[in-house]
Amino acid sequence: MLTRDEVIEVCLRFEDSYEDYPFHDPNWTVMRHKSNNKMFAAICERLGHIWINLKAEPMTGDFWKSVFPAVVPAYHMNKEHWISVILDGSMTDEEIIPLIEDSFLLTMPKKNKTHAIKTEKSATI
């Protein structure tokens, strides 16, 4: 995954997601939940690469930043709760997509989150 369109395509696979351009700046694409309008990904081009800002639990974000040089403190966001993933080719889709999924789950409505957790637990039993 290297392009904005590829990131948008992955994000739109999540139920209840939509694409938004709230800043009136074509460089910024925001992916949101339809049911609560919360952002789970912000996509922009910066320094010649596509960057994805994603929500992450602080310890999880610190872990990913220590493992992958392409994961850095979030550009233009709270550095404790958000990370940026730089799409420079150093990470595979299999490494990036779970980070997007985690951000989606962290920002989803509480009602849906409870259902998702119950469904996930029953699937592993």
mmCIF file of C-alpha atoms in Angstrom:
data_model
loop_
_atom_site.group_PDB
_atom_site.id
_atom_site.type_symbol
_atom_site.label_atom_id
_atom_site.label_comp_id
_atom_site.label_asym_id
_atom_site.label_seq_id
_atom_site.Cartn_x
_atom_site.Cartn_y
_atom_site.Cartn_z
ATOM 1 C CA MET A 1 0.000 0.000 0.000
ATOM 2 C CA LEU A 2 1.600 3.223 -1.169
ATOM 3 C CA THR A 3 -1.171 5.486 -2.473
ATOM 4 C CA ARG A 4 -3.974 7.523 -0.932
ATOM 5 C CA ASP A 5 -6.520 5.613 -3.045
ATOM 6 C CA GLU A 6 -5.264 2.275 -1.689
ATOM 7 C CA VAL A 7 -5.581 3.507 1.905
ATOM 8 C CA ILE A 8 -9.080 4.856 1.252
ATOM 9 C CA GLU A 9 -10.080 1.540 -0.325
ATOM 10 C CA VAL A 10 -8.894 -0.375 2.761
ATOM 11 C CA CYS A 11 -10.675 2.021 5.126
ATOM 12 C CA LEU A 12 -13.943 1.783 3.202
ATOM 13 C CA ARG A 13 -13.960 -1.992 3.756
ATOM 14 C CA PHE A 14 -14.907 -1.314 7.375
ATOM 15 C CA GLU A 15 -18.654 -1.254 7.893
ATOM 16 C CA ASP A 16 -19.953 2.185 8.862
ATOM 17 C CA SER A 17 -17.023 4.107 7.325
ATOM 18 C CA TYR A 18 -16.987 7.018 4.914
ATOM 19 C CA GLU A 19 -14.534 9.388 3.246
ATOM 20 C CA ASP A 20 -14.556 13.094 4.155
ATOM 21 C CA TYR A 21 -12.671 16.279 3.203
ATOM 22 C CA PRO A 22 -13.475 18.616 6.133
ATOM 23 C CA PHE A 23 -10.486 20.942 5.870
ATOM 24 C CA HIS A 24 -11.236 22.209 2.348
ATOM 25 C CA ASP A 25 -7.703 21.094 1.526
ATOM 26 C CA PRO A 26 -7.401 18.343 -1.108
ATOM 27 C CA ASN A 27 -4.219 17.113 0.609
ATOM 28 C CA TRP A 28 -6.215 15.836 3.618
ATOM 29 C CA THR A 29 -8.626 12.913 3.464
ATOM 30 C CA VAL A 30 -10.370 11.921 6.682
ATOM 31 C CA MET A 31 -11.959 8.514 7.181
ATOM 32 C CA ARG A 32 -14.841 8.511 9.652
ATOM 33 C CA HIS A 33 -17.540 6.362 11.243
ATOM 34 C CA LYS A 34 -21.009 7.147 9.860
ATOM 35 C CA SER A 35 -22.692 6.499 13.211
ATOM 36 C CA ASN A 36 -20.628 8.914 15.340
ATOM 37 C CA ASN A 37 -18.596 10.923 12.773
ATOM 38 C CA LYS A 38 -15.383 10.183 14.681
ATOM 39 C CA MET A 39 -12.236 10.113 12.620
ATOM 40 C CA PHE A 40 -10.247 6.881 12.574
ATOM 41 C CA ALA A 41 -7.717 7.813 9.874
ATOM 42 C CA ALA A 42 -6.371 11.051 8.422
ATOM 43 C CA ILE A 43 -4.456 10.716 5.168
ATOM 44 C CA CYS A 44 -2.127 13.322 3.690
ATOM 45 C CA GLU A 45 0.927 13.639 1.489
ATOM 46 C CA ARG A 46 3.988 14.930 3.326
ATOM 47 C CA LEU A 47 7.672 14.913 2.434
ATOM 48 C CA GLY A 48 7.033 12.893 -0.731
ATOM 49 C CA HIS A 49 5.063 10.057 0.915
ATOM 50 C CA ILE A 50 1.508 9.331 1.970
ATOM 51 C CA TRP A 51 1.080 9.509 5.755
ATOM 52 C CA ILE A 52 -1.803 7.935 7.710
ATOM 53 C CA ASN A 53 -2.632 9.274 11.167
ATOM 54 C CA LEU A 54 -4.194 6.537 13.293
ATOM 55 C CA LYS A 55 -5.454 6.340 16.858
ATOM 56 C CA ALA A 56 -3.483 3.951 19.082
ATOM 57 C CA GLU A 57 -3.362 3.071 22.750
ATOM 58 C CA PRO A 58 -0.263 4.836 24.150
ATOM 59 C CA MET A 59 1.684 1.641 24.929
ATOM 60 C CA THR A 60 0.721 0.066 21.615
ATOM 61 C CA GLY A 61 1.768 3.188 19.721
ATOM 62 C CA ASP A 62 5.101 3.231 21.564
ATOM 63 C CA PHE A 63 5.639 -0.420 20.640
ATOM 64 C CA TRP A 64 4.966 0.165 16.928
ATOM 65 C CA LYS A 65 7.233 3.234 16.931
ATOM 66 C CA SER A 66 10.031 1.104 18.390
ATOM 67 C CA VAL A 67 9.531 -1.685 15.820
ATOM 68 C CA PHE A 68 9.046 0.254 12.579
ATOM 69 C CA PRO A 69 10.922 3.436 11.605
ATOM 70 C CA ALA A 70 7.914 4.311 9.387
ATOM 71 C CA VAL A 71 5.702 4.643 12.499
ATOM 72 C CA VAL A 72 6.287 8.018 14.145
ATOM 73 C CA PRO A 73 4.470 10.382 16.513
ATOM 74 C CA ALA A 74 1.406 11.662 14.688
ATOM 75 C CA TYR A 75 1.760 14.665 12.429
ATOM 76 C CA HIS A 76 -0.606 17.467 13.545
ATOM 77 C CA MET A 77 -2.236 15.275 16.223
ATOM 78 C CA ASN A 78 -1.966 14.359 19.900
ATOM 79 C CA LYS A 79 1.359 12.504 20.085
ATOM 80 C CA GLU A 80 0.262 10.271 22.973
ATOM 81 C CA HIS A 81 -2.879 8.832 21.396
ATOM 82 C CA TRP A 82 -2.130 9.041 17.663
ATOM 83 C CA ILE A 83 0.626 7.695 15.414
ATOM 84 C CA SER A 84 1.559 8.379 11.808
ATOM 85 C CA VAL A 85 2.395 5.555 9.435
ATOM 86 C CA ILE A 86 4.594 6.723 6.567
ATOM 87 C CA LEU A 87 3.921 4.708 3.425
ATOM 88 C CA ASP A 88 7.525 4.510 2.242
ATOM 89 C CA GLY A 89 7.433 0.838 1.226
ATOM 90 C CA SER A 90 9.143 -0.416 4.385
ATOM 91 C CA MET A 91 5.943 -1.955 5.814
ATOM 92 C CA THR A 92 3.670 -4.535 4.205
ATOM 93 C CA ASP A 93 -0.108 -4.297 3.942
ATOM 94 C CA GLU A 94 -0.271 -7.132 6.493
ATOM 95 C CA GLU A 95 1.562 -4.854 8.952
ATOM 96 C CA ILE A 96 -0.380 -1.668 8.163
ATOM 97 C CA ILE A 97 -3.965 -2.959 7.982
ATOM 98 C CA PRO A 98 -4.092 -4.125 11.642
ATOM 99 C CA LEU A 99 -3.038 -0.614 12.723
ATOM 100 C CA ILE A 100 -5.919 0.842 10.702
ATOM 101 C CA GLU A 101 -8.283 -1.745 12.211
ATOM 102 C CA ASP A 102 -7.140 -0.898 15.759
ATOM 103 C CA SER A 103 -7.796 2.792 15.098
ATOM 104 C CA PHE A 104 -11.235 1.954 13.714
ATOM 105 C CA LEU A 105 -12.082 -0.095 16.817
ATOM 106 C CA LEU A 106 -10.778 2.563 19.223
ATOM 107 C CA THR A 107 -12.990 5.245 17.675
ATOM 108 C CA MET A 108 -16.174 3.285 17.007
ATOM 109 C CA PRO A 109 -19.367 3.987 18.984
ATOM 110 C CA LYS A 110 -19.430 2.247 22.362
ATOM 111 C CA LYS A 111 -22.613 0.351 21.483
ATOM 112 C CA ASN A 112 -20.964 -1.144 18.383
ATOM 113 C CA LYS A 113 -17.688 -1.723 20.235
ATOM 114 C CA THR A 114 -19.416 -3.967 22.776
ATOM 115 C CA HIS A 115 -20.977 -5.969 19.942
ATOM 116 C CA ALA A 116 -17.621 -6.223 18.108
ATOM 117 C CA ILE A 117 -15.872 -7.451 21.268
ATOM 118 C CA LYS A 118 -18.582 -10.049 21.950
ATOM 119 C CA THR A 119 -18.452 -11.223 18.333
ATOM 120 C CA GLU A 120 -14.648 -11.418 18.410
ATOM 121 C CA LYS A 121 -14.686 -13.420 21.677
ATOM 122 C CA SER A 122 -17.313 -15.860 20.424
ATOM 123 C CA ALA A 123 -15.325 -16.386 17.228
ATOM 124 C CA THR A 124 -12.242 -17.436 19.198
ATOM 125 C CA ILE A 125 -14.042 -19.827 21.551
#
